[in-house]
Each structure stands twice: as structure tokens, then as C-alpha cells.
mmCIF file of C-alpha atoms in Angstrom:
data_model
loop_
_atom_site.group_PDB
_atom_site.id
_atom_site.type_symbol
_atom_site.label_atom_id
_atom_site.label_comp_id
_atom_site.label_asym_id
_atom_site.label_seq_id
_atom_site.Cartn_x
_atom_site.Cartn_y
_atom_site.Cartn_z
ATOM 1 C CA MET S 1 -156.472 -32.224 -39.679
ATOM 2 C CA GLU S 2 -155.561 -31.927 -43.402
ATOM 3 C CA PHE S 3 -152.411 -32.782 -45.247
ATOM 4 C CA PHE S 4 -153.541 -30.452 -48.129
ATOM 5 C CA ARG S 5 -156.456 -28.149 -49.196
ATOM 6 C CA GLN S 6 -157.677 -28.495 -52.844
ATOM 7 C CA ARG S 7 -158.496 -24.896 -53.773
ATOM 8 C CA ASN S 8 -160.533 -25.896 -56.916
ATOM 9 C CA ASP S 9 -163.301 -28.557 -57.043
ATOM 10 C CA ILE S 10 -162.354 -31.668 -59.089
ATOM 11 C CA PRO S 11 -165.161 -32.517 -61.700
ATOM 12 C CA PHE S 12 -165.844 -36.063 -60.538
ATOM 13 C CA MET S 13 -169.433 -36.044 -61.838
ATOM 14 C CA ARG S 14 -168.342 -35.063 -65.492
ATOM 15 C CA HIS S 15 -166.998 -38.599 -65.764
ATOM 16 C CA ALA S 16 -169.620 -40.438 -63.625
ATOM 17 C CA LEU S 17 -171.130 -42.151 -66.683
ATOM 18 C CA LYS S 18 -167.839 -43.663 -67.783
ATOM 19 C CA PHE S 19 -166.794 -44.942 -64.393
ATOM 20 C CA ASN S 20 -170.522 -46.539 -64.012
ATOM 21 C CA ILE S 21 -170.079 -48.313 -67.167
ATOM 22 C CA VAL S 22 -166.883 -49.736 -65.911
ATOM 23 C CA SER S 23 -168.543 -50.549 -62.601
ATOM 24 C CA THR S 24 -171.399 -52.270 -64.329
ATOM 25 C CA LEU S 25 -169.047 -54.412 -66.380
ATOM 26 C CA VAL S 26 -166.788 -55.426 -63.505
ATOM 27 C CA PHE S 27 -170.071 -56.269 -61.454
ATOM 28 C CA VAL S 28 -171.603 -58.480 -64.311
ATOM 29 C CA LEU S 29 -168.141 -60.131 -64.495
ATOM 30 C CA ALA S 30 -168.172 -60.797 -60.758
ATOM 31 C CA VAL S 31 -171.737 -62.364 -60.915
ATOM 32 C CA PHE S 32 -170.543 -64.533 -63.980
ATOM 33 C CA PHE S 33 -167.783 -65.907 -62.098
ATOM 34 C CA ILE S 34 -169.853 -66.455 -59.014
ATOM 35 C CA VAL S 35 -172.351 -68.327 -60.935
ATOM 36 C CA LEU S 36 -170.102 -70.069 -63.409
ATOM 37 C CA ARG S 37 -167.097 -71.174 -60.985
ATOM 38 C CA GLY S 38 -168.473 -70.786 -57.507
ATOM 39 C CA LEU S 39 -166.421 -70.344 -54.388
ATOM 40 C CA ASN S 40 -163.641 -72.602 -53.464
ATOM 41 C CA LEU S 41 -164.787 -73.130 -49.836
ATOM 42 C CA SER S 42 -162.475 -73.968 -47.085
ATOM 43 C CA VAL S 43 -162.656 -76.958 -44.809
ATOM 44 C CA GLU S 44 -164.749 -74.936 -42.278
ATOM 45 C CA PHE S 45 -167.584 -75.026 -44.691
ATOM 46 C CA THR S 46 -166.934 -78.261 -46.535
ATOM 47 C CA GLY S 47 -166.037 -80.397 -43.646
ATOM 48 C CA GLY S 48 -162.688 -82.104 -43.115
ATOM 49 C CA THR S 49 -159.963 -82.772 -40.643
ATOM 50 C CA LEU S 50 -157.681 -80.195 -39.208
ATOM 51 C CA ILE S 51 -154.060 -81.197 -37.830
ATOM 52 C CA GLU S 52 -151.872 -78.870 -35.999
ATOM 53 C CA ILE S 53 -148.184 -79.996 -35.848
ATOM 54 C CA GLY S 54 -145.264 -78.371 -34.148
ATOM 55 C CA TYR S 55 -141.407 -78.438 -35.176
ATOM 56 C CA PRO S 56 -138.401 -77.512 -33.117
ATOM 57 C CA GLU S 57 -137.079 -75.685 -36.140
ATOM 58 C CA PRO S 58 -139.180 -74.165 -39.060
ATOM 59 C CA PRO S 59 -139.913 -76.771 -41.701
ATOM 60 C CA ARG S 60 -140.051 -76.652 -45.392
ATOM 61 C CA ILE S 61 -143.800 -76.335 -46.139
ATOM 62 C CA GLU S 62 -143.376 -77.234 -49.843
ATOM 63 C CA ASP S 63 -141.676 -80.476 -48.685
ATOM 64 C CA ILE S 64 -144.593 -81.299 -46.665
ATOM 65 C CA ARG S 65 -147.101 -80.657 -49.357
ATOM 66 C CA GLN S 66 -145.148 -83.025 -51.804
ATOM 67 C CA ALA S 67 -144.701 -85.735 -49.272
ATOM 68 C CA LEU S 68 -148.432 -85.735 -48.512
ATOM 69 C CA ALA S 69 -149.354 -85.492 -52.292
ATOM 70 C CA GLY S 70 -147.119 -88.543 -52.781
ATOM 71 C CA ASP S 71 -148.763 -90.503 -49.938
ATOM 72 C CA GLY S 72 -152.337 -90.097 -51.517
ATOM 73 C CA TYR S 73 -153.397 -86.603 -50.173
ATOM 74 C CA PRO S 74 -153.052 -84.295 -53.081
ATOM 75 C CA ASP S 75 -155.865 -82.026 -51.791
ATOM 76 C CA ALA S 76 -154.120 -81.444 -48.466
ATOM 77 C CA GLN S 77 -153.828 -77.733 -47.569
ATOM 78 C CA VAL S 78 -150.552 -76.898 -45.633
ATOM 79 C CA GLN S 79 -149.864 -73.522 -43.997
ATOM 80 C CA ASN S 80 -147.962 -71.808 -41.169
ATOM 81 C CA PHE S 81 -150.057 -71.496 -38.030
ATOM 82 C CA GLY S 82 -148.951 -68.795 -35.391
ATOM 83 C CA SER S 83 -145.110 -69.163 -36.072
ATOM 84 C CA ALA S 84 -142.956 -70.625 -38.542
ATOM 85 C CA ARG S 85 -142.375 -73.731 -36.334
ATOM 86 C CA GLU S 86 -146.104 -74.605 -36.277
ATOM 87 C CA ILE S 87 -148.124 -75.835 -39.250
ATOM 88 C CA LEU S 88 -151.824 -76.403 -40.007
ATOM 89 C CA ILE S 89 -152.885 -79.301 -42.345
ATOM 90 C CA ARG S 90 -156.423 -79.193 -43.737
ATOM 91 C CA MET S 91 -157.798 -82.331 -45.151
ATOM 92 C CA PRO S 92 -161.051 -82.247 -46.977
ATOM 93 C CA ASN S 93 -163.659 -85.191 -46.440
ATOM 94 C CA ARG S 94 -163.146 -88.070 -48.680
ATOM 95 C CA GLU S 95 -165.137 -91.384 -48.705
ATOM 96 C CA ASP S 96 -161.901 -93.424 -49.297
ATOM 97 C CA LEU S 97 -160.254 -91.979 -46.213
ATOM 98 C CA ASP S 98 -160.707 -93.308 -42.643
ATOM 99 C CA THR S 99 -160.947 -90.237 -40.571
ATOM 100 C CA SER S 100 -160.025 -91.910 -37.357
ATOM 101 C CA ARG S 101 -156.605 -93.021 -38.870
ATOM 102 C CA ILE S 102 -155.853 -89.845 -40.926
ATOM 103 C CA SER S 103 -153.651 -88.201 -38.274
ATOM 104 C CA GLU S 104 -151.626 -91.589 -37.863
ATOM 105 C CA ARG S 105 -150.997 -91.736 -41.577
ATOM 106 C CA VAL S 106 -149.991 -87.950 -41.761
ATOM 107 C CA MET S 107 -147.588 -88.297 -38.859
ATOM 108 C CA GLY S 108 -145.906 -91.506 -40.432
ATOM 109 C CA THR S 109 -145.549 -89.513 -43.782
ATOM 110 C CA LEU S 110 -143.851 -86.361 -41.932
ATOM 111 C CA ASN S 111 -141.646 -88.622 -39.772
ATOM 112 C CA ALA S 112 -140.238 -90.212 -42.967
ATOM 113 C CA LEU S 113 -138.932 -86.840 -44.060
ATOM 114 C CA SER S 114 -135.485 -85.694 -43.232
ATOM 115 C CA GLY S 115 -135.243 -82.748 -40.976
ATOM 116 C CA PRO S 116 -136.764 -81.944 -37.579
ATOM 117 C CA ALA S 117 -139.131 -84.338 -35.801
ATOM 118 C CA PRO S 118 -142.803 -83.272 -35.877
ATOM 119 C CA GLU S 119 -144.843 -83.201 -32.738
ATOM 120 C CA LEU S 120 -148.550 -83.692 -33.116
ATOM 121 C CA ARG S 121 -150.453 -80.724 -31.059
ATOM 122 C CA ARG S 122 -154.056 -80.960 -32.207
ATOM 123 C CA VAL S 123 -156.412 -82.812 -34.287
ATOM 124 C CA GLU S 124 -160.200 -81.626 -35.054
ATOM 125 C CA PHE S 125 -162.681 -83.284 -37.257
ATOM 126 C CA VAL S 126 -165.289 -81.059 -38.920
ATOM 127 C CA GLY S 127 -168.172 -83.181 -40.216
ATOM 128 C CA PRO S 128 -170.248 -82.412 -43.477
ATOM 129 C CA GLN S 129 -173.133 -81.481 -41.367
ATOM 130 C CA VAL S 130 -171.175 -78.904 -39.146
ATOM 131 C CA GLY S 131 -169.579 -77.380 -42.268
ATOM 132 C CA LYS S 132 -173.031 -77.129 -43.873
ATOM 133 C CA GLU S 133 -174.405 -75.395 -40.793
ATOM 134 C CA LEU S 134 -171.313 -72.978 -40.835
ATOM 135 C CA ALA S 135 -171.857 -72.019 -44.359
ATOM 136 C CA THR S 136 -175.542 -71.414 -43.756
ATOM 137 C CA ASP S 137 -174.895 -69.485 -40.629
ATOM 138 C CA GLY S 138 -172.255 -67.433 -42.384
ATOM 139 C CA ALA S 139 -174.498 -66.571 -45.326
ATOM 140 C CA MET S 140 -177.362 -65.676 -42.787
ATOM 141 C CA ALA S 141 -174.856 -63.330 -41.032
ATOM 142 C CA LEU S 142 -174.031 -61.647 -44.189
ATOM 143 C CA LEU S 143 -177.757 -61.363 -45.124
ATOM 144 C CA LEU S 144 -178.537 -59.797 -41.464
ATOM 145 C CA VAL S 145 -175.649 -57.336 -41.917
ATOM 146 C CA ILE S 146 -176.798 -56.124 -45.245
ATOM 147 C CA PHE S 147 -180.465 -55.684 -43.884
ATOM 148 C CA GLY S 148 -179.176 -54.093 -40.896
ATOM 149 C CA ILE S 149 -177.272 -51.400 -42.910
ATOM 150 C CA MET S 150 -180.343 -50.954 -45.218
ATOM 151 C CA ALA S 151 -182.580 -50.126 -42.433
ATOM 152 C CA TYR S 152 -179.964 -47.702 -40.809
ATOM 153 C CA LEU S 153 -179.547 -45.813 -44.230
ATOM 154 C CA ALA S 154 -183.340 -45.757 -44.602
ATOM 155 C CA MET S 155 -183.664 -43.921 -41.290
ATOM 156 C CA ARG S 156 -180.514 -42.047 -41.517
ATOM 157 C CA PHE S 157 -181.005 -40.253 -44.748
ATOM 158 C CA GLU S 158 -183.579 -39.360 -47.532
ATOM 159 C CA TRP S 159 -184.522 -42.386 -49.644
ATOM 160 C CA ARG S 160 -182.291 -41.257 -52.640
ATOM 161 C CA PHE S 161 -179.208 -41.383 -50.347
ATOM 162 C CA SER S 162 -180.308 -44.772 -48.830
ATOM 163 C CA VAL S 163 -180.932 -46.537 -52.114
ATOM 164 C CA SER S 164 -177.623 -45.187 -53.567
ATOM 165 C CA ALA S 165 -175.478 -46.261 -50.473
ATOM 166 C CA ILE S 166 -177.155 -49.794 -50.560
ATOM 167 C CA ILE S 167 -176.456 -50.322 -54.172
ATOM 168 C CA ALA S 168 -172.717 -49.090 -53.660
ATOM 169 C CA ASN S 169 -172.288 -51.500 -50.626
ATOM 170 C CA LEU S 170 -173.758 -54.394 -52.552
ATOM 171 C CA HIS S 171 -171.442 -53.643 -55.471
ATOM 172 C CA ASP S 172 -168.376 -53.885 -53.178
ATOM 173 C CA VAL S 173 -169.401 -57.162 -51.663
ATOM 174 C CA ILE S 174 -170.240 -58.859 -54.917
ATOM 175 C CA ILE S 175 -167.019 -57.620 -56.382
ATOM 176 C CA ILE S 176 -164.974 -59.089 -53.443
ATOM 177 C CA ILE S 177 -166.811 -62.440 -53.807
ATOM 178 C CA GLY S 178 -166.251 -62.381 -57.528
ATOM 179 C CA PHE S 179 -162.593 -61.979 -57.137
ATOM 180 C CA PHE S 180 -162.458 -65.059 -54.906
ATOM 181 C CA ALA S 181 -164.646 -67.058 -57.513
ATOM 182 C CA ALA S 182 -162.601 -65.846 -60.583
ATOM 183 C CA PHE S 183 -159.051 -66.886 -59.022
ATOM 184 C CA GLN S 184 -160.641 -69.718 -56.976
ATOM 185 C CA TRP S 185 -158.961 -68.291 -53.816
ATOM 186 C CA GLU S 186 -159.967 -70.226 -50.590
ATOM 187 C CA PHE S 187 -163.013 -68.664 -48.990
ATOM 188 C CA SER S 188 -162.796 -69.279 -45.210
ATOM 189 C CA LEU S 189 -164.412 -67.928 -42.075
ATOM 190 C CA PRO S 190 -161.705 -65.192 -41.825
ATOM 191 C CA VAL S 191 -162.491 -63.957 -45.299
ATOM 192 C CA LEU S 192 -166.124 -63.906 -44.541
ATOM 193 C CA ALA S 193 -165.277 -61.730 -41.602
ATOM 194 C CA ALA S 194 -163.362 -59.510 -43.818
ATOM 195 C CA VAL S 195 -166.352 -59.204 -46.265
ATOM 196 C CA LEU S 196 -168.551 -58.158 -43.160
ATOM 197 C CA ALA S 197 -165.931 -55.514 -42.160
ATOM 198 C CA VAL S 198 -165.780 -54.164 -45.586
ATOM 199 C CA LEU S 199 -169.555 -53.651 -45.377
ATOM 200 C CA GLY S 200 -169.397 -51.511 -42.236
ATOM 201 C CA TYR S 201 -166.327 -49.803 -43.692
ATOM 202 C CA SER S 202 -168.047 -48.918 -46.954
ATOM 203 C CA VAL S 203 -171.243 -47.723 -45.419
ATOM 204 C CA ASN S 204 -169.208 -45.539 -43.210
ATOM 205 C CA GLU S 205 -167.556 -43.800 -46.252
ATOM 206 C CA SER S 206 -170.799 -43.355 -47.875
ATOM 207 C CA VAL S 207 -172.430 -41.667 -44.625
ATOM 208 C CA VAL S 208 -169.482 -39.135 -44.438
ATOM 209 C CA VAL S 209 -169.729 -38.291 -48.022
ATOM 210 C CA PHE S 210 -173.534 -37.874 -47.920
ATOM 211 C CA ASP S 211 -173.367 -35.897 -44.803
ATOM 212 C CA ARG S 212 -171.163 -33.388 -46.418
ATOM 213 C CA VAL S 213 -173.314 -33.306 -49.530
ATOM 214 C CA ARG S 214 -176.455 -32.732 -47.222
ATOM 215 C CA GLU S 215 -174.447 -29.724 -45.615
ATOM 216 C CA THR S 216 -173.148 -28.422 -48.878
ATOM 217 C CA PHE S 217 -176.721 -28.287 -50.489
ATOM 218 C CA LYS S 218 -177.731 -26.134 -47.426
ATOM 219 C CA LYS S 219 -174.837 -23.702 -47.419
ATOM 220 C CA LYS S 220 -174.102 -23.243 -51.257
ATOM 221 C CA ARG S 221 -177.285 -21.989 -52.775
ATOM 222 C CA ASN S 222 -175.767 -20.981 -55.995
ATOM 223 C CA MET S 223 -174.439 -24.432 -56.980
ATOM 224 C CA SER S 224 -176.137 -27.125 -59.197
ATOM 225 C CA THR S 225 -176.506 -30.595 -58.073
ATOM 226 C CA PRO S 226 -173.225 -31.973 -59.762
ATOM 227 C CA GLN S 227 -171.421 -28.906 -58.322
ATOM 228 C CA VAL S 228 -172.646 -29.711 -54.996
ATOM 229 C CA LEU S 229 -171.304 -33.240 -55.156
ATOM 230 C CA ASP S 230 -167.905 -32.098 -56.670
ATOM 231 C CA HIS S 231 -167.497 -29.795 -53.961
ATOM 232 C CA ALA S 232 -168.446 -32.007 -51.184
ATOM 233 C CA ILE S 233 -166.258 -34.895 -52.386
ATOM 234 C CA THR S 234 -163.185 -32.623 -53.067
ATOM 235 C CA ALA S 235 -163.586 -31.159 -49.413
ATOM 236 C CA MET S 236 -163.217 -34.740 -48.251
ATOM 237 C CA ILE S 237 -160.114 -35.595 -50.307
ATOM 238 C CA SER S 238 -157.632 -34.712 -47.472
ATOM 239 C CA ARG S 239 -159.637 -36.921 -44.938
ATOM 240 C CA THR S 240 -159.857 -39.749 -47.481
ATOM 241 C CA VAL S 241 -156.192 -39.822 -48.031
ATOM 242 C CA ILE S 242 -155.369 -39.814 -44.023
ATOM 243 C CA THR S 243 -158.126 -42.363 -43.209
ATOM 244 C CA HIS S 244 -157.623 -44.924 -46.061
ATOM 245 C CA GLY S 245 -153.905 -44.414 -46.176
ATOM 246 C CA SER S 246 -153.286 -45.441 -42.618
ATOM 247 C CA THR S 247 -155.808 -48.326 -42.887
ATOM 248 C CA MET S 248 -154.291 -49.492 -45.991
ATOM 249 C CA MET S 249 -150.683 -49.453 -44.406
ATOM 250 C CA MET S 250 -151.893 -51.678 -41.830
ATOM 251 C CA VAL S 251 -153.814 -54.065 -44.237
ATOM 252 C CA LEU S 252 -150.769 -54.238 -46.576
ATOM 253 C CA ALA S 253 -148.648 -55.081 -43.730
ATOM 254 C CA MET S 254 -150.950 -58.331 -42.785
ATOM 255 C CA LEU S 255 -150.769 -58.952 -46.610
ATOM 256 C CA ILE S 256 -147.157 -58.912 -46.976
ATOM 257 C CA PHE S 257 -145.757 -60.089 -43.695
ATOM 258 C CA GLY S 258 -148.672 -61.881 -42.003
ATOM 259 C CA GLY S 259 -148.038 -65.259 -43.605
ATOM 260 C CA GLU S 260 -150.524 -67.585 -45.466
ATOM 261 C CA THR S 261 -152.765 -67.794 -42.373
ATOM 262 C CA LEU S 262 -153.818 -63.995 -42.671
ATOM 263 C CA TYR S 263 -153.203 -63.731 -46.436
ATOM 264 C CA TYR S 264 -156.585 -64.044 -47.805
ATOM 265 C CA PHE S 265 -158.117 -62.261 -44.907
ATOM 266 C CA ALA S 266 -155.995 -59.336 -45.820
ATOM 267 C CA LEU S 267 -156.433 -59.674 -49.530
ATOM 268 C CA ALA S 268 -160.306 -59.447 -49.190
ATOM 269 C CA LEU S 269 -159.875 -56.258 -47.033
ATOM 270 C CA THR S 270 -157.479 -54.645 -49.611
ATOM 271 C CA ILE S 271 -159.904 -55.255 -52.464
ATOM 272 C CA GLY S 272 -162.850 -54.134 -50.270
ATOM 273 C CA ILE S 273 -161.118 -50.959 -49.034
ATOM 274 C CA MET S 274 -160.128 -49.836 -52.594
ATOM 275 C CA PHE S 275 -163.607 -50.466 -54.051
ATOM 276 C CA GLY S 276 -165.243 -49.036 -51.041
ATOM 277 C CA ILE S 277 -163.391 -45.615 -51.874
ATOM 278 C CA TYR S 278 -164.282 -45.999 -55.468
ATOM 279 C CA SER S 279 -167.937 -46.841 -55.052
ATOM 280 C CA SER S 280 -168.615 -43.975 -52.497
ATOM 281 C CA ILE S 281 -167.264 -41.370 -55.163
ATOM 282 C CA PHE S 282 -168.289 -43.032 -58.578
ATOM 283 C CA VAL S 283 -171.175 -45.151 -57.779
ATOM 284 C CA ALA S 284 -173.168 -43.918 -54.809
ATOM 285 C CA SER S 285 -172.765 -40.167 -55.340
ATOM 286 C CA PRO S 286 -173.722 -40.272 -59.137
ATOM 287 C CA LEU S 287 -176.774 -42.645 -58.247
ATOM 288 C CA VAL S 288 -177.956 -39.891 -55.912
ATOM 289 C CA MET S 289 -177.637 -37.268 -58.843
ATOM 290 C CA TRP S 290 -179.455 -39.267 -61.265
ATOM 291 C CA LEU S 291 -182.287 -40.148 -58.717
ATOM 292 C CA GLY S 292 -183.011 -36.555 -58.748
ATOM 293 C CA VAL S 293 -181.553 -35.018 -55.444
ATOM 294 C CA SER S 294 -182.011 -31.265 -55.227
ATOM 295 C CA ARG S 295 -181.638 -28.517 -52.689
ATOM 296 C CA GLU S 296 -185.494 -28.158 -52.211
ATOM 297 C CA GLN S 297 -185.383 -31.587 -50.368
ATOM 298 C CA PHE S 298 -183.134 -30.116 -47.660
ATOM 299 C CA VAL S 299 -183.785 -26.338 -47.625
ATOM 300 C CA LYS S 300 -187.530 -25.375 -46.659
ATOM 301 C CA PRO S 301 -188.529 -22.092 -48.526
ATOM 302 C CA LYS S 302 -189.126 -19.176 -46.077
ATOM 303 C CA LYS S 303 -192.806 -18.278 -45.660
ATOM 304 C CA GLU S 304 -193.559 -14.743 -46.473
ATOM 305 C CA LYS S 305 -195.105 -12.697 -43.502
ATOM 306 C CA GLU S 306 -198.649 -11.755 -44.628
ATOM 307 C CA GLU S 307 -199.259 -7.917 -44.398
ATOM 308 C CA ALA S 308 -202.057 -6.755 -41.983
ATOM 309 C CA VAL S 309 -205.006 -5.517 -43.689
ATOM 310 C CA VAL S 310 -205.985 -2.064 -42.298
#
């Protein structure tokens, strides 16, 4: 299915160096913010108390935040959970707080507010050790996915394609994490899940582009390597618009209408999808070209038949 057909090939490779300079600068900035500022880890990773509270009518979230801050909980995180009538309060671990009585104090603070009466639904405590284990397991999951993708690409393609795709995928992951470090957005388990999803999404895009490049090398024997890459990418434009357009519609719907619970998850997906499209065209493809890919690596020369000697 095609929305449109591009008659002339778009000269992507003509501007490859410029875009890779921009990519390098963005990548270095992302690493800088990760090292300098670090990640704003959520309660799942740092440990703390989670309190779920229900209301008969939707409460004002900002009033609850101000009341908790005035009662000695300025670092409490308040967000809607499930519906507008349910809220989730995350309380980081602090040495001056008695974890066994936090829920009682919070309920006392909320009962003092004017408006609908709150109802305590659930209280969960995540200890520092559990949070540390979750952070370690999450990092291990990310590394295993990266190594799994590297192994798949190494078997699926010639080594130049594999190296290019791996660099492009790491480029996407580091930039997503860099955004969260730069703006100190909360990095939670859903965000980690979004990063893992983006890895799979990016590698799928790279595989599709590289498959078309490989086919073009075999069919278009009169084209140079940059022309082959331009032709292959241009041929994928319609598919890219349909696939990524429909995906972005869903992700943007979660970002705009999903509330605070899904906000950072959808935000990580949005950043990852945009950079995934960009990296497969302007990072992975130029790297393949600069690593020396050529037609001879895919098309075996025909052996001339030896004439019989009479």
C-alpha cells in the first residue's frame, strides 16, 4: 500500500556528513547530561512508600500537593491513577520519617482539606534494597536486549550493516536517556519499558531499510553506492509515512490524553520513534557507506566457461 510514489530519488547521502555532525553533537550533549546530572529515578528504583487513595469525586491534585508540602512532605509525588477519582502518592525514603505511620499522617492531611472525603485503598512500601535490585535488574535487562540485538544483526547481515545498525540503535537509546537527564524527568519502570520498546522499533526500521539496500545492490547494477542508498530509502518513504504516522498517532494520543500516569512513558516513545526514523536514514545508512559497502559483496561475479581444447 502506498500513499504516494516518489519518482526521483531524494539525495539523502549528499547531506549525510552534515546530519552526522548534528547527531554527534546531540549524542555528546546527552552523555554530558547523563554524567553531570544523572537520572531522576522514581520510587521503584530509589525505594519509598506508595499510597493509593480513592475519592467519590475528582479531587484537585495541586491542592493535595500543597497540603502535603505544608505538612512536611515537599518531595511527595501526586498523580492520577486509573481514573480522575483515584490518586497515587509516592513518598521517597527519608530517615526522619516513620514508614509505619506515613499513611496515617497522609490521610490526616487529606481529611483536613475541604472537599470529598478520601478513602485509603492501598499502601505499599518499597525498601532501599528492593529499589536497588530493581535498578540493577532494569539495567541488566537493557544490556541483554542490546546484546541480543547485536547478535541478531551480526547473523542477519554482513558486518558493515550490523555495526551501523548497532551504533544507530545505541544512538537512539543514549539520546532518550539524555533527554530525561537534561530535564530531570522521572525515570520509572514504564519509561524503561519504553526504552526497550524503542530498541526493538529502531532495529526493525534499520532491518527494513538494509533489506531494501541489499536488494537494490543486486538489481540496480549501474548505480553507485550513494545512489543505491538514496534509491532504497526513497522507495521506503511511503511505507515510513504509513507505519510511523499511525504509530505516532497512538503515542501522541497517550501523551496528550493519557494523564500523568502514561505521560513519561509516551514521551519516551515519542522521542525514540522520531530519532529512530532519523537514525535509520541519516546515521545507519551513511555509516554503511563510509564502512565501504559495495555491490561486489552481494553479487558474485559470473564464472566464464572454459572452452574445450580440441
